[in-house]
Structures are given as C-alpha cells and as structure tokens.
C-alpha cells in the first residue's frame, strides 16, 4: 500500500513539474486580447457552425480583424462541431488541455528510452521533458493559435512507432490525412519501408472519412476538392511571409512570383523528396535489420520489431521524423508552428541518453528552436538596412527551414551510421511497458 502511495505521489510530482513549466505559456496566450487568442480554434469553430446551420463552409470567415477562412477538408469541420456547443472561454480551456495531453503522448514516444531509464521516476522525467519542449517556439505557437499540429503528430507517432497497437496500424495516419492532407507523406513512408498493410489501412481510412464528408456535406466537399484546395496561398496566407519556412517559402523570398519561382520550387521540392524519402527508408530499414525477427505471438494487431530495442527504436523514430519534416518542407506552406516535428527529431538524437555526443546534438536542437530566429532575420530586412545586413537577415529569416533540411541529413546519415555501435539492450530485470492503445 505504501508503494502505491509513493508511486501516486511520483505521478503527481510529474504533473506538477509539467504544469509549472507550461503555466506561463498557457496563461499568456489565454489572456491575450480576444481577437488575437487561439485564432485557429475559432476557424475550426466557424467551420463547425457552418455545418450546423448549413452555410457554405468555404465562404465563412472568422470575426474581424482576422477574417480567416476555413481551409481543411469537410471531415475536419464535422469533428469541430462539439466545440461550437461550448462557450468560447470553455472551448479555449478544453482545447488547450487537449493540446498538452497530446504533447505528453508525443514526449512519451519521442523520448521513450530516456524516460524508461528513469525507472520509477519516469513520470517526473516525462513532466520535465514536457515542460522543456513546451517552450520550443513551434510548440508555444501551437497554444498561441490553438492549432491541430500536436494532435496530428501524436497520431502519426502512435501509428508508426507503437510496438503492438490495439488498432489496425495505419488507421491513425488515415484519420490524420482526412483531417489535414499533409500527413499523406506517411502513405509513401509505409510503402517504401514495406509496411503495405499499414498503407492499405491508411488509404481505406482516409477514403472512408472523406466519403463520410461527401455524404454529410456533398456541396462543401465538391467546393473543397475542386475549388478551395486548389487556391493555395489565396486562402492559407502569404507564401513569402517569414512564417512560411517550407522550401516554397524560402524560394518565394528570393525569386519574384512567376513561372521561374514555381519551376525552381518544384525542382528543389522534387530533389528534397527523393533524398528525404531515401534517407527515411535507410533509417527505417536499418532499424528493421538491427531488430531482427519479432516474436511469433503478440497482443496487438501486429508487431514492430524495430520498437523492441533502444538502437533500432531510435532509427525507427529517425525515419518517422524525417518523413514528418518532409510533410512541412514539401508543402506549399509550412508554418513555424508545423515544426513540432523537431520534438521527435531531438528524441531520436538523444536516444536512451547514453551517448554524450548524441545528447549534445539533441539538446542543441531543442535550444535552437527556443528562439524566434526567423523573426530576428526579418527585422534585418528593409530599406533602412545595408546590403550586408539584409543578406544576413535573409539567411537568418530561413533558419528554421534550413535547420529542418540539415536535420534530415543528420538523422539519415550521421545517426544511422552511429546508432548501431551504441546499442544497450534492456536488462532482464527492467520492467517492460505493456502494449496498449497509446503505449510506445
């Protein structure tokens, strides 16, 4: 009985550590001026209201001064309906709590083996890691805007990294694609890494959810798939804005709008896709080779041997993280808050925390994304600055996108070459985490 009480106190301590760390972020943005508070959540709510009253989904705009349109598939609007039934204040609190719950799941997957080394104190380790990554700029912006990025990240990590899921692997990725199209890169990931059943499940789930959207909102579905989807920057925002750190945004800040800009972007995106997916496949296949064959019996719908050992899991996570970064870099718009994928990047680098050099790389990644570097660069651009200052300002303005590109090569080359030499199998006395619905 005393042991259980002590374990409960440790869990509570972990919750307190995380809560103390994230409280300043949440309180700051939840007390922001009303017209600047969780503006993307208001977009979702407006979409839900349009569904309830039968208004054209892609004609609605949020209240001034934002005037933001709904840019997601109709299925996402249907999911937003429950939040329209809550008062605005309650919806903000519930949404923020759910974002942080998703962050806990992301941290548990991203730093799985490091957390396990804490043993009984793993809840405190989890709380400390949640508090640390919550201060990364992309994660702070998730709260600022009330975004869905951490939900999609948690779904993709759970689908790709769970040892033995209770659900058919691929279903969560399929749902993520139905909510927002950019996780569709994981369909390619499943195919190139030989996870064909997961790819099939993802496609069927995404197709089923999309068909549900057509049945529920036929006119809006036609408007989206044959209209709003093709409008691109006209609905999502300025392509050349600082916050767009995708390859398209970097190119748009250098080359004026036109055929040349589009051509350069498509060529660079194609090269990045080819290289990125090759490195994602390299990391994942190396993880599969390191892991060997899995057990013949398991509790879930399938078993992922690469999730069994620290070294192979780190490489599995690296392959998934590379794919996630590609979802941001290859998209026409990849906002700063989309770089929540740097959390599993840091986790893959750190691994179980036994390799000092890898830990330094992981901590450096975390530290790098604490600061609004692109905005610092934007302030160095303008007629009041000289050519040299503006040149460096342009470079600094693109540092998040450039760091994402560099991370793909670090994970796919350096980490893959290094990880097989530092494997530390779990000791027989170490308690294994049981499989479950959201167990890494």
Coordinates of N, CA, C and O in Angstrom, one line a residue, residues 142-308:
X142 N 1.7 26.6 -31.1 CA 0.5 25.7 -31.1 C -0.5 26.2 -30.1 O -1.7 26.2 -30.4
X143 N -0.1 26.6 -28.9 CA -1.0 27.2 -27.9 C -1.5 28.6 -28.4 O -2.7 28.9 -28.3
X144 N -0.6 29.4 -28.9 CA -0.9 30.7 -29.3 C -2.1 30.7 -30.3 O -3.0 31.5 -30.2
X145 N -2.0 29.9 -31.3 CA -3.0 29.8 -32.4 C -4.1 28.8 -32.1 O -5.1 28.8 -32.8
X146 N -3.9 27.9 -31.2 CA -4.9 26.8 -31.0 C -4.9 25.9 -32.1 O -5.9 25.5 -32.7
X147 N -3.7 25.4 -32.5 CA -3.5 24.6 -33.7 C -3.8 23.1 -33.5 O -3.9 22.6 -32.3
X148 N -3.8 22.3 -34.6 CA -4.0 20.9 -34.5 C -2.7 20.1 -34.7 O -2.7 18.9 -34.7
X149 N -1.6 20.8 -34.8 CA -0.3 20.1 -35.2 C 0.1 19.0 -34.2 O 0.6 17.9 -34.7
X150 N -0.1 19.2 -32.9 CA 0.4 18.2 -32.0 C -0.6 17.0 -32.0 O -0.1 15.9 -31.7
X151 N -1.8 17.2 -32.3 CA -2.7 16.0 -32.4 C -2.3 15.2 -33.6 O -2.2 13.9 -33.5
X152 N -2.0 15.8 -34.7 CA -1.6 15.0 -35.9 C -0.2 14.4 -35.6 O 0.0 13.2 -36.1
X153 N 0.7 15.1 -35.0 CA 2.0 14.5 -34.7 C 1.8 13.3 -33.8 O 2.4 12.2 -34.0
X154 N 1.0 13.4 -32.7 CA 0.7 12.2 -31.8 C 0.1 11.0 -32.6 O 0.5 9.9 -32.3
X155 N -0.8 11.3 -33.5 CA -1.4 10.2 -34.2 C -0.4 9.5 -35.1 O -0.4 8.3 -35.2
X156 N 0.4 10.3 -35.8 CA 1.4 9.7 -36.7 C 2.5 8.9 -35.9 O 2.9 7.8 -36.3
X157 N 3.0 9.4 -34.8 CA 3.9 8.7 -34.0 C 3.3 7.4 -33.4 O 4.0 6.4 -33.4
X158 N 2.1 7.5 -33.0 CA 1.5 6.3 -32.4 C 1.3 5.2 -33.5 O 1.6 4.0 -33.2
X159 N 0.9 5.6 -34.7 CA 0.7 4.6 -35.7 C 2.1 4.0 -36.2 O 2.1 2.8 -36.5
X160 N 3.1 4.8 -36.2 CA 4.4 4.4 -36.8 C 5.3 3.8 -35.8 O 6.3 3.0 -36.2
X161 N 5.2 4.0 -34.5 CA 6.2 3.7 -33.5 C 5.7 2.7 -32.4 O 6.5 2.3 -31.6
X162 N 4.4 2.5 -32.4 CA 3.9 1.6 -31.3 C 4.3 0.2 -31.6 O 4.2 -0.3 -32.8
X163 N 4.8 -0.5 -30.6 CA 5.3 -1.9 -30.8 C 4.2 -2.8 -31.3 O 4.3 -3.5 -32.3
X164 N 3.1 -2.9 -30.5 CA 2.0 -3.8 -30.9 C 0.7 -3.0 -30.7 O 0.1 -3.1 -29.6
X165 N 0.2 -2.3 -31.7 CA -1.0 -1.5 -31.5 C -2.3 -2.3 -31.4 O -2.3 -3.4 -31.9
X166 N -3.2 -1.8 -30.6 CA -4.5 -2.5 -30.5 C -5.4 -2.2 -31.7 O -6.5 -2.8 -31.8
X167 N -5.1 -1.2 -32.5 CA -5.8 -0.8 -33.6 C -5.1 -1.3 -34.9 O -3.9 -1.5 -34.8
X168 N -5.7 -1.4 -36.0 CA -5.0 -1.7 -37.3 C -4.0 -0.6 -37.6 O -4.4 0.5 -37.8
X169 N -2.7 -1.0 -37.7 CA -1.7 0.1 -38.0 C -2.0 0.8 -39.3 O -2.3 0.1 -40.3
X170 N -2.0 2.1 -39.3 CA -2.3 2.9 -40.5 C -3.6 3.6 -40.3 O -3.8 4.7 -41.0
X171 N -4.5 3.2 -39.4 CA -5.8 3.9 -39.2 C -5.6 5.3 -38.7 O -6.2 6.3 -39.2
X172 N -4.7 5.5 -37.8 CA -4.5 6.9 -37.3 C -3.9 7.8 -38.3 O -4.3 9.0 -38.4
X173 N -3.0 7.3 -39.1 CA -2.4 8.1 -40.2 C -3.6 8.5 -41.2 O -3.7 9.6 -41.7
X174 N -4.4 7.5 -41.5 CA -5.5 7.7 -42.4 C -6.5 8.8 -41.9 O -6.9 9.7 -42.6
X175 N -6.7 8.8 -40.6 CA -7.6 9.9 -40.0 C -6.9 11.2 -40.0 O -7.5 12.2 -40.3
X176 N -5.6 11.2 -39.8 CA -4.8 12.5 -39.8 C -4.9 13.0 -41.3 O -5.0 14.3 -41.4
X177 N -4.8 12.2 -42.3 CA -4.8 12.7 -43.7 C -6.2 13.2 -43.9 O -6.4 14.2 -44.7
X178 N -7.3 12.6 -43.4 CA -8.6 13.1 -43.6 C -8.9 14.4 -43.0 O -9.7 15.2 -43.4
X179 N -8.1 14.7 -41.9 CA -8.3 16.0 -41.2 C -7.5 17.1 -41.9 O -7.9 18.2 -42.0
X180 N -6.3 16.7 -42.3 CA -5.4 17.7 -42.9 C -4.5 16.9 -43.9 O -3.8 15.9 -43.5
X181 N -4.3 17.3 -45.1 CA -3.7 16.5 -46.1 C -2.2 16.2 -46.0 O -1.7 15.2 -46.4
X182 N -1.5 17.1 -45.3 CA 0.0 16.9 -45.3 C 0.5 15.6 -44.7 O 1.5 15.2 -45.1
X183 N -0.2 15.0 -43.7 CA 0.3 13.7 -43.3 C 0.3 12.6 -44.3 O 0.7 11.5 -44.1
X184 N -0.2 12.9 -45.5 CA -0.3 12.0 -46.6 C 1.1 11.5 -47.0 O 1.2 10.4 -47.6
X185 N 2.2 12.2 -46.6 CA 3.5 11.7 -46.9 C 3.8 10.4 -46.2 O 4.6 9.6 -46.7
X186 N 3.0 10.0 -45.2 CA 3.2 8.8 -44.5 C 2.7 7.6 -45.3 O 3.1 6.4 -45.0
X187 N 1.8 7.9 -46.2 CA 1.4 6.8 -47.1 C 2.6 6.3 -48.0 O 2.8 5.1 -48.2
X188 N 3.4 7.3 -48.4 CA 4.7 7.0 -49.1 C 5.6 6.3 -48.2 O 6.3 5.3 -48.6
X189 N 5.7 6.7 -47.0 CA 6.6 6.1 -46.0 C 6.3 4.6 -45.8 O 7.2 3.8 -45.8
X190 N 5.0 4.4 -45.6 CA 4.6 3.0 -45.4 C 5.0 2.1 -46.6 O 5.4 1.0 -46.4
X191 N 4.8 2.6 -47.8 CA 5.1 1.9 -49.0 C 6.6 1.6 -49.2 O 7.0 0.5 -49.5
X192 N 7.4 2.6 -49.0 CA 8.8 2.5 -49.3 C 9.5 1.7 -48.2 O 10.7 1.2 -48.4
X193 N 8.9 1.5 -47.0 CA 9.5 0.7 -45.9 C 8.9 -0.7 -45.8 O 9.2 -1.4 -44.9
X194 N 8.0 -1.0 -46.8 CA 7.5 -2.4 -46.8 C 6.3 -2.6 -45.8 O 5.9 -3.7 -45.6
X195 N 5.7 -1.5 -45.3 CA 4.6 -1.6 -44.4 C 3.3 -1.5 -45.2 O 2.5 -0.6 -45.1
X196 N 3.1 -2.5 -46.1 CA 2.0 -2.4 -47.1 C 0.6 -2.5 -46.4 O -0.3 -1.9 -46.9
X197 N 0.5 -3.3 -45.4 CA -0.8 -3.5 -44.7 C -1.2 -2.1 -44.1 O -2.3 -1.7 -44.2
X198 N -0.2 -1.5 -43.5 CA -0.5 -0.2 -42.8 C -0.9 0.8 -43.9 O -1.8 1.7 -43.7
X199 N -0.2 0.8 -45.1 CA -0.5 1.7 -46.1 C -2.0 1.5 -46.6 O -2.7 2.5 -46.8
X200 N -2.4 0.2 -46.7 CA -3.7 -0.1 -47.2 C -4.7 0.4 -46.1 O -5.8 1.0 -46.5
X201 N -4.4 0.2 -44.9 CA -5.3 0.6 -43.8 C -5.5 2.2 -43.8 O -6.6 2.7 -43.6
X202 N -4.4 2.8 -44.0 CA -4.4 4.3 -44.0 C -5.2 4.8 -45.2 O -6.0 5.8 -45.0
X203 N -5.0 4.2 -46.4 CA -5.8 4.7 -47.6 C -7.3 4.4 -47.4 O -8.1 5.3 -47.7
X204 N -7.6 3.3 -46.9 CA -9.0 3.0 -46.7 C -9.7 3.9 -45.6 O -10.8 4.3 -45.8
X205 N -8.9 4.1 -44.6 CA -9.5 5.0 -43.5 C -9.7 6.4 -44.0 O -10.7 7.1 -43.8
X206 N -8.6 7.0 -44.7 CA -8.7 8.3 -45.3 C -9.9 8.4 -46.3 O -10.7 9.4 -46.3
X207 N -10.0 7.4 -47.1 CA -11.1 7.4 -48.1 C -12.4 7.3 -47.5 O -13.4 8.0 -47.9
X208 N -12.5 6.4 -46.4 CA -13.8 6.3 -45.7 C -14.2 7.6 -45.1 O -15.4 8.0 -45.2
X209 N -13.3 8.3 -44.4 CA -13.6 9.5 -43.8 C -14.0 10.6 -44.8 O -14.9 11.4 -44.6
X210 N -13.3 10.6 -45.9 CA -13.6 11.6 -47.0 C -14.9 11.3 -47.6 O -15.7 12.2 -47.8
X211 N -15.3 10.0 -47.8 CA -16.6 9.7 -48.3 C -17.7 10.1 -47.3 O -18.8 10.5 -47.6
X212 N -17.4 9.9 -46.0 CA -18.3 10.4 -45.0 C -18.6 11.9 -45.1 O -19.7 12.4 -45.0
X213 N -17.5 12.6 -45.3 CA -17.6 14.1 -45.6 C -18.5 14.4 -46.8 O -19.3 15.3 -46.8
X214 N -18.3 13.6 -47.9 CA -19.2 13.8 -49.0 C -20.6 13.5 -48.7 O -21.5 14.2 -49.2
X215 N -20.9 12.5 -48.0 CA -22.3 12.1 -47.6 C -22.9 13.2 -46.7 O -24.1 13.6 -46.9
X216 N -22.1 13.7 -45.8 CA -22.6 14.7 -44.8 C -22.7 16.1 -45.5 O -23.7 16.8 -45.3
X217 N -21.7 16.4 -46.2 CA -21.6 17.8 -46.8 C -21.2 17.7 -48.3 O -20.1 18.0 -48.7
X218 N -22.1 17.2 -49.1 CA -21.8 17.0 -50.6 C -21.3 18.2 -51.3 O -20.3 18.2 -52.0
X219 N -22.1 19.3 -51.1 CA -21.7 20.5 -51.8 C -20.4 21.1 -51.4 O -19.6 21.5 -52.2
X220 N -20.2 21.1 -50.0 CA -18.9 21.6 -49.5 C -17.8 20.7 -49.9 O -16.6 21.2 -50.1
X221 N -18.0 19.4 -50.0 CA -16.9 18.5 -50.4 C -16.5 18.8 -51.9 O -15.3 18.8 -52.2
X222 N -17.5 19.1 -52.7 CA -17.1 19.4 -54.1 C -16.4 20.8 -54.1 O -15.4 20.9 -54.9
X223 N -16.9 21.7 -53.3 CA -16.2 23.0 -53.3 C -14.7 22.9 -52.8 O -13.8 23.6 -53.3
X224 N -14.5 22.0 -51.8 CA -13.1 21.8 -51.3 C -12.2 21.1 -52.3 O -11.2 21.7 -52.7
X225 N -12.6 20.0 -52.8 CA -11.7 19.1 -53.6 C -11.5 19.7 -55.0 O -10.5 19.4 -55.6
X226 N -12.5 20.5 -55.4 CA -12.3 21.0 -56.8 C -12.3 22.6 -56.8 O -12.4 23.2 -57.9
X227 N -12.1 23.2 -55.6 CA -12.0 24.6 -55.6 C -11.1 25.1 -54.5 O -9.9 25.5 -54.8
X228 N -11.5 25.1 -53.3 CA -10.7 25.7 -52.2 C -9.3 25.0 -52.1 O -8.3 25.7 -51.8
X229 N -9.2 23.7 -52.3 CA -7.9 23.0 -52.3 C -6.9 23.6 -53.3 O -5.7 23.6 -53.0
X230 N -7.4 24.0 -54.4 CA -6.5 24.5 -55.5 C -6.2 26.0 -55.4 O -5.3 26.5 -56.1
X231 N -6.8 26.7 -54.4 CA -6.5 28.1 -54.3 C -5.2 28.4 -53.6 O -4.6 29.5 -53.7
X232 N -4.6 27.4 -52.8 CA -3.3 27.6 -52.2 C -3.2 28.8 -51.3 O -4.0 29.1 -50.4
X233 N -2.2 29.6 -51.6 CA -1.9 30.8 -50.8 C -3.0 31.8 -50.7 O -3.0 32.6 -49.8
X234 N -3.9 31.8 -51.7 CA -5.0 32.7 -51.6 C -5.8 32.5 -50.3 O -6.5 33.5 -49.8
X235 N -5.9 31.3 -49.8 CA -6.6 31.0 -48.6 C -5.8 30.8 -47.4 O -6.2 31.1 -46.3
X236 N -4.5 30.3 -47.6 CA -3.7 30.0 -46.4 C -2.8 31.1 -45.9 O -2.3 31.0 -44.8
X237 N -2.6 32.1 -46.7 CA -1.7 33.2 -46.3 C -0.6 33.5 -47.3 O -0.5 32.8 -48.3
X238 N 0.2 34.5 -47.0 CA 1.2 34.9 -47.9 C 2.3 33.8 -48.0 O 2.9 33.4 -47.0
X239 N 2.6 33.4 -49.2 CA 3.6 32.4 -49.4 C 5.0 32.8 -49.0 O 5.8 32.1 -48.5
X240 N 5.3 34.1 -49.3 CA 6.6 34.6 -49.0 C 6.8 35.2 -47.6 O 7.8 35.9 -47.3
X241 N 5.8 35.0 -46.7 CA 5.9 35.5 -45.4 C 6.9 34.8 -44.6 O 7.2 33.6 -44.8
X242 N 7.5 35.4 -43.6 CA 8.5 34.8 -42.7 C 8.1 33.5 -42.1 O 8.9 32.6 -42.0
X243 N 6.9 33.4 -41.7 CA 6.4 32.2 -41.0 C 6.4 31.0 -41.9 O 6.3 29.9 -41.4
X244 N 6.4 31.2 -43.2 CA 6.4 30.0 -44.2 C 7.9 29.6 -44.3 O 8.6 30.1 -45.1
X245 N 8.2 28.5 -43.6 CA 9.6 28.0 -43.7 C 9.7 26.8 -44.6 O 10.8 26.1 -44.5
X246 N 8.7 26.5 -45.4 CA 8.8 25.4 -46.3 C 9.7 25.8 -47.5 O 10.1 27.0 -47.6
X247 N 10.2 24.9 -48.3 CA 11.0 25.2 -49.4 C 10.4 26.3 -50.3 O 11.0 27.2 -50.8
X248 N 9.1 26.2 -50.5 CA 8.3 27.1 -51.3 C 8.5 28.6 -50.7 O 8.7 29.5 -51.5
X249 N 8.4 28.7 -49.4 CA 8.6 30.0 -48.8 C 10.0 30.5 -49.0 O 10.1 31.7 -49.2
X250 N 11.0 29.7 -48.8 CA 12.4 30.1 -48.9 C 12.6 30.6 -50.4 O 13.2 31.7 -50.6
X251 N 12.1 29.9 -51.4 CA 12.3 30.3 -52.8 C 11.5 31.6 -53.0 O 12.0 32.5 -53.7
X252 N 10.3 31.7 -52.5 CA 9.5 32.9 -52.7 C 10.1 34.1 -52.2 O 9.8 35.2 -52.7
X253 N 10.9 34.0 -51.2 CA 11.5 35.2 -50.6 C 12.8 35.6 -51.4 O 13.4 36.7 -51.2
X254 N 13.2 34.8 -52.3 CA 14.4 35.1 -53.2 C 14.0 35.4 -54.6 O 14.5 36.4 -55.2
X255 N 13.0 34.7 -55.2 CA 12.6 34.9 -56.6 C 11.2 35.5 -56.6 O 10.3 35.0 -56.0
X256 N 11.1 36.5 -57.4 CA 9.7 37.1 -57.6 C 8.7 36.1 -58.1 O 9.0 35.1 -58.7
X257 N 7.4 36.4 -57.7 CA 6.3 35.5 -58.1 C 6.3 35.3 -59.7 O 6.4 36.3 -60.4
X258 N 6.1 34.1 -60.1 CA 6.1 33.9 -61.6 C 6.4 32.5 -61.9 O 6.6 31.6 -61.0
X259 N 6.6 32.2 -63.2 CA 6.9 30.9 -63.6 C 8.3 30.4 -63.1 O 8.4 29.2 -62.8
X260 N 9.3 31.3 -63.1 CA 10.6 30.9 -62.6 C 10.5 30.4 -61.1 O 11.2 29.4 -60.8
X261 N 9.8 31.2 -60.3 CA 9.7 30.8 -58.9 C 9.1 29.4 -58.8 O 9.6 28.6 -58.0
X262 N 8.0 29.2 -59.5 CA 7.3 27.9 -59.4 C 8.2 26.8 -59.9 O 8.3 25.7 -59.3
X263 N 8.9 27.0 -61.0 CA 9.8 26.0 -61.5 C 10.9 25.6 -60.6 O 11.2 24.4 -60.3
X264 N 11.6 26.6 -60.0 CA 12.7 26.4 -59.0 C 12.1 25.6 -57.8 O 12.8 24.7 -57.3
X265 N 11.0 26.0 -57.3 CA 10.4 25.3 -56.2 C 10.1 23.9 -56.5 O 10.5 23.0 -55.7
X266 N 9.5 23.6 -57.6 CA 9.2 22.2 -58.0 C 10.4 21.4 -58.1 O 10.5 20.2 -57.6
X267 N 11.5 21.9 -58.7 CA 12.7 21.2 -58.8 C 13.3 20.9 -57.5 O 13.7 19.7 -57.2
X268 N 13.4 21.9 -56.6 CA 14.0 21.7 -55.3 C 13.2 20.8 -54.5 O 13.7 19.9 -53.7
X269 N 11.9 20.9 -54.6 CA 11.0 20.0 -53.8 C 11.1 18.6 -54.2 O 11.1 17.6 -53.4
X270 N 11.3 18.4 -55.5 CA 11.4 17.0 -56.1 C 12.8 16.4 -55.6 O 12.8 15.2 -55.1
X271 N 13.8 17.2 -55.6 CA 15.1 16.7 -55.1 C 15.0 16.4 -53.6 O 15.5 15.3 -53.2
X272 N 14.4 17.3 -52.9 CA 14.3 17.1 -51.4 C 13.4 15.9 -51.1 O 13.7 15.1 -50.2
X273 N 12.4 15.6 -51.9 CA 11.5 14.5 -51.7 C 12.3 13.2 -52.0 O 12.3 12.2 -51.2
X274 N 13.0 13.1 -53.1 CA 13.8 11.9 -53.4 C 14.9 11.6 -52.3 O 14.9 10.5 -51.8
X275 N 15.6 12.6 -52.0 CA 16.7 12.4 -51.0 C 16.1 12.1 -49.6 O 16.5 11.2 -48.9
X276 N 15.0 12.9 -49.2 CA 14.4 12.7 -47.9 C 13.8 11.3 -47.8 O 14.0 10.7 -46.7
X277 N 13.1 10.9 -48.7 CA 12.4 9.6 -48.6 C 13.5 8.4 -48.7 O 13.3 7.4 -48.0
X278 N 14.5 8.6 -49.4 CA 15.6 7.6 -49.4 C 16.3 7.5 -48.0 O 16.5 6.4 -47.5
X279 N 16.5 8.7 -47.4 CA 17.1 8.7 -46.0 C 16.1 8.1 -45.0 O 16.5 7.4 -44.1
X280 N 14.8 8.4 -45.2 CA 13.8 7.9 -44.2 C 13.8 6.4 -44.4 O 13.7 5.6 -43.4
X281 N 13.8 5.9 -45.6 CA 13.9 4.4 -45.8 C 15.1 3.8 -45.3 O 15.1 2.7 -44.7
X282 N 16.3 4.5 -45.5 CA 17.5 4.0 -45.0 C 17.5 3.8 -43.4 O 17.9 2.8 -42.9
X283 N 17.0 4.9 -42.7 CA 16.9 4.8 -41.3 C 16.0 3.7 -40.8 O 16.3 2.9 -39.9
X284 N 14.8 3.6 -41.5 CA 13.8 2.6 -41.0 C 14.3 1.2 -41.4 O 14.1 0.3 -40.6
X285 N 14.8 1.0 -42.6 CA 15.3 -0.4 -42.9 C 16.5 -0.8 -42.0 O 16.6 -2.0 -41.7
X286 N 17.4 0.1 -41.7 CA 18.4 -0.2 -40.8 C 17.9 -0.6 -39.4 O 18.4 -1.5 -38.8
X287 N 16.8 0.1 -39.0 CA 16.2 -0.2 -37.7 C 15.6 -1.6 -37.8 O 15.7 -2.4 -36.8
X288 N 15.0 -2.0 -38.9 CA 14.4 -3.3 -39.1 C 15.5 -4.4 -39.0 O 15.3 -5.5 -38.4
X289 N 16.6 -4.1 -39.7 CA 17.7 -5.1 -39.7 C 18.3 -5.3 -38.3 O 18.7 -6.4 -37.9
X290 N 18.5 -4.2 -37.6 CA 19.0 -4.3 -36.3 C 18.1 -5.1 -35.3 O 18.6 -5.8 -34.5
X291 N 16.8 -4.9 -35.5 CA 15.8 -5.6 -34.6 C 15.7 -7.1 -34.9 O 15.4 -7.8 -34.0
X292 N 15.9 -7.5 -36.1 CA 15.7 -8.9 -36.4 C 14.2 -9.3 -36.4 O 13.3 -8.4 -36.6
X293 N 14.0 -10.6 -36.3 CA 12.6 -11.1 -36.3 C 11.9 -10.8 -35.0 O 12.6 -10.9 -33.9
X294 N 10.7 -10.5 -35.0 CA 9.9 -10.3 -33.8 C 9.3 -11.6 -33.2 O 9.5 -12.7 -33.8
X295 N 8.7 -11.5 -32.1 CA 8.0 -12.7 -31.5 C 6.9 -13.2 -32.4 O 6.3 -12.5 -33.2
X296 N 6.6 -14.5 -32.3 CA 5.6 -15.1 -33.1 C 4.2 -14.8 -32.5 O 3.2 -14.9 -33.2
X297 N 4.1 -14.5 -31.2 CA 2.9 -14.2 -30.6 C 3.0 -12.8 -30.0 O 4.0 -12.4 -29.5
X298 N 1.9 -12.0 -30.1 CA 1.9 -10.6 -29.6 C 0.4 -10.3 -29.3 O -0.5 -10.9 -29.8
X299 N 0.3 -9.2 -28.5 CA -1.1 -8.9 -28.0 C -1.8 -8.0 -29.0 O -3.1 -8.0 -28.9
X300 N -1.2 -7.2 -29.9 CA -1.9 -6.3 -30.7 C -2.2 -6.9 -32.1 O -2.2 -8.1 -32.3
X301 N -2.5 -6.0 -33.0 CA -2.9 -6.4 -34.4 C -1.6 -6.8 -35.2 O -1.8 -7.5 -36.2
X302 N -0.5 -6.3 -34.8 CA 0.8 -6.7 -35.5 C 1.9 -6.4 -34.5 O 1.7 -5.9 -33.4
X303 N 3.1 -6.7 -34.9 CA 4.3 -6.4 -34.0 C 5.3 -5.7 -34.8 O 5.6 -6.1 -36.0
X304 N 6.0 -4.7 -34.3 CA 7.0 -3.9 -34.9 C 8.3 -4.2 -34.2 O 8.6 -3.6 -33.2
X305 N 9.1 -5.1 -34.7 CA 10.4 -5.5 -34.0 C 11.3 -4.3 -33.8 O 12.0 -4.3 -32.8
X306 N 11.3 -3.3 -34.7 CA 12.2 -2.2 -34.5 C 11.9 -1.4 -33.3 O 12.8 -0.6 -32.8
X307 N 10.7 -1.6 -32.7 CA 10.4 -0.9 -31.5 C 10.9 -1.6 -30.2 O 10.6 -1.1 -29.1
X308 N 11.6 -2.7 -30.4 CA 11.9 -3.5 -29.2 C 13.2 -3.1 -28.5 O 13.3 -3.3 -27.3

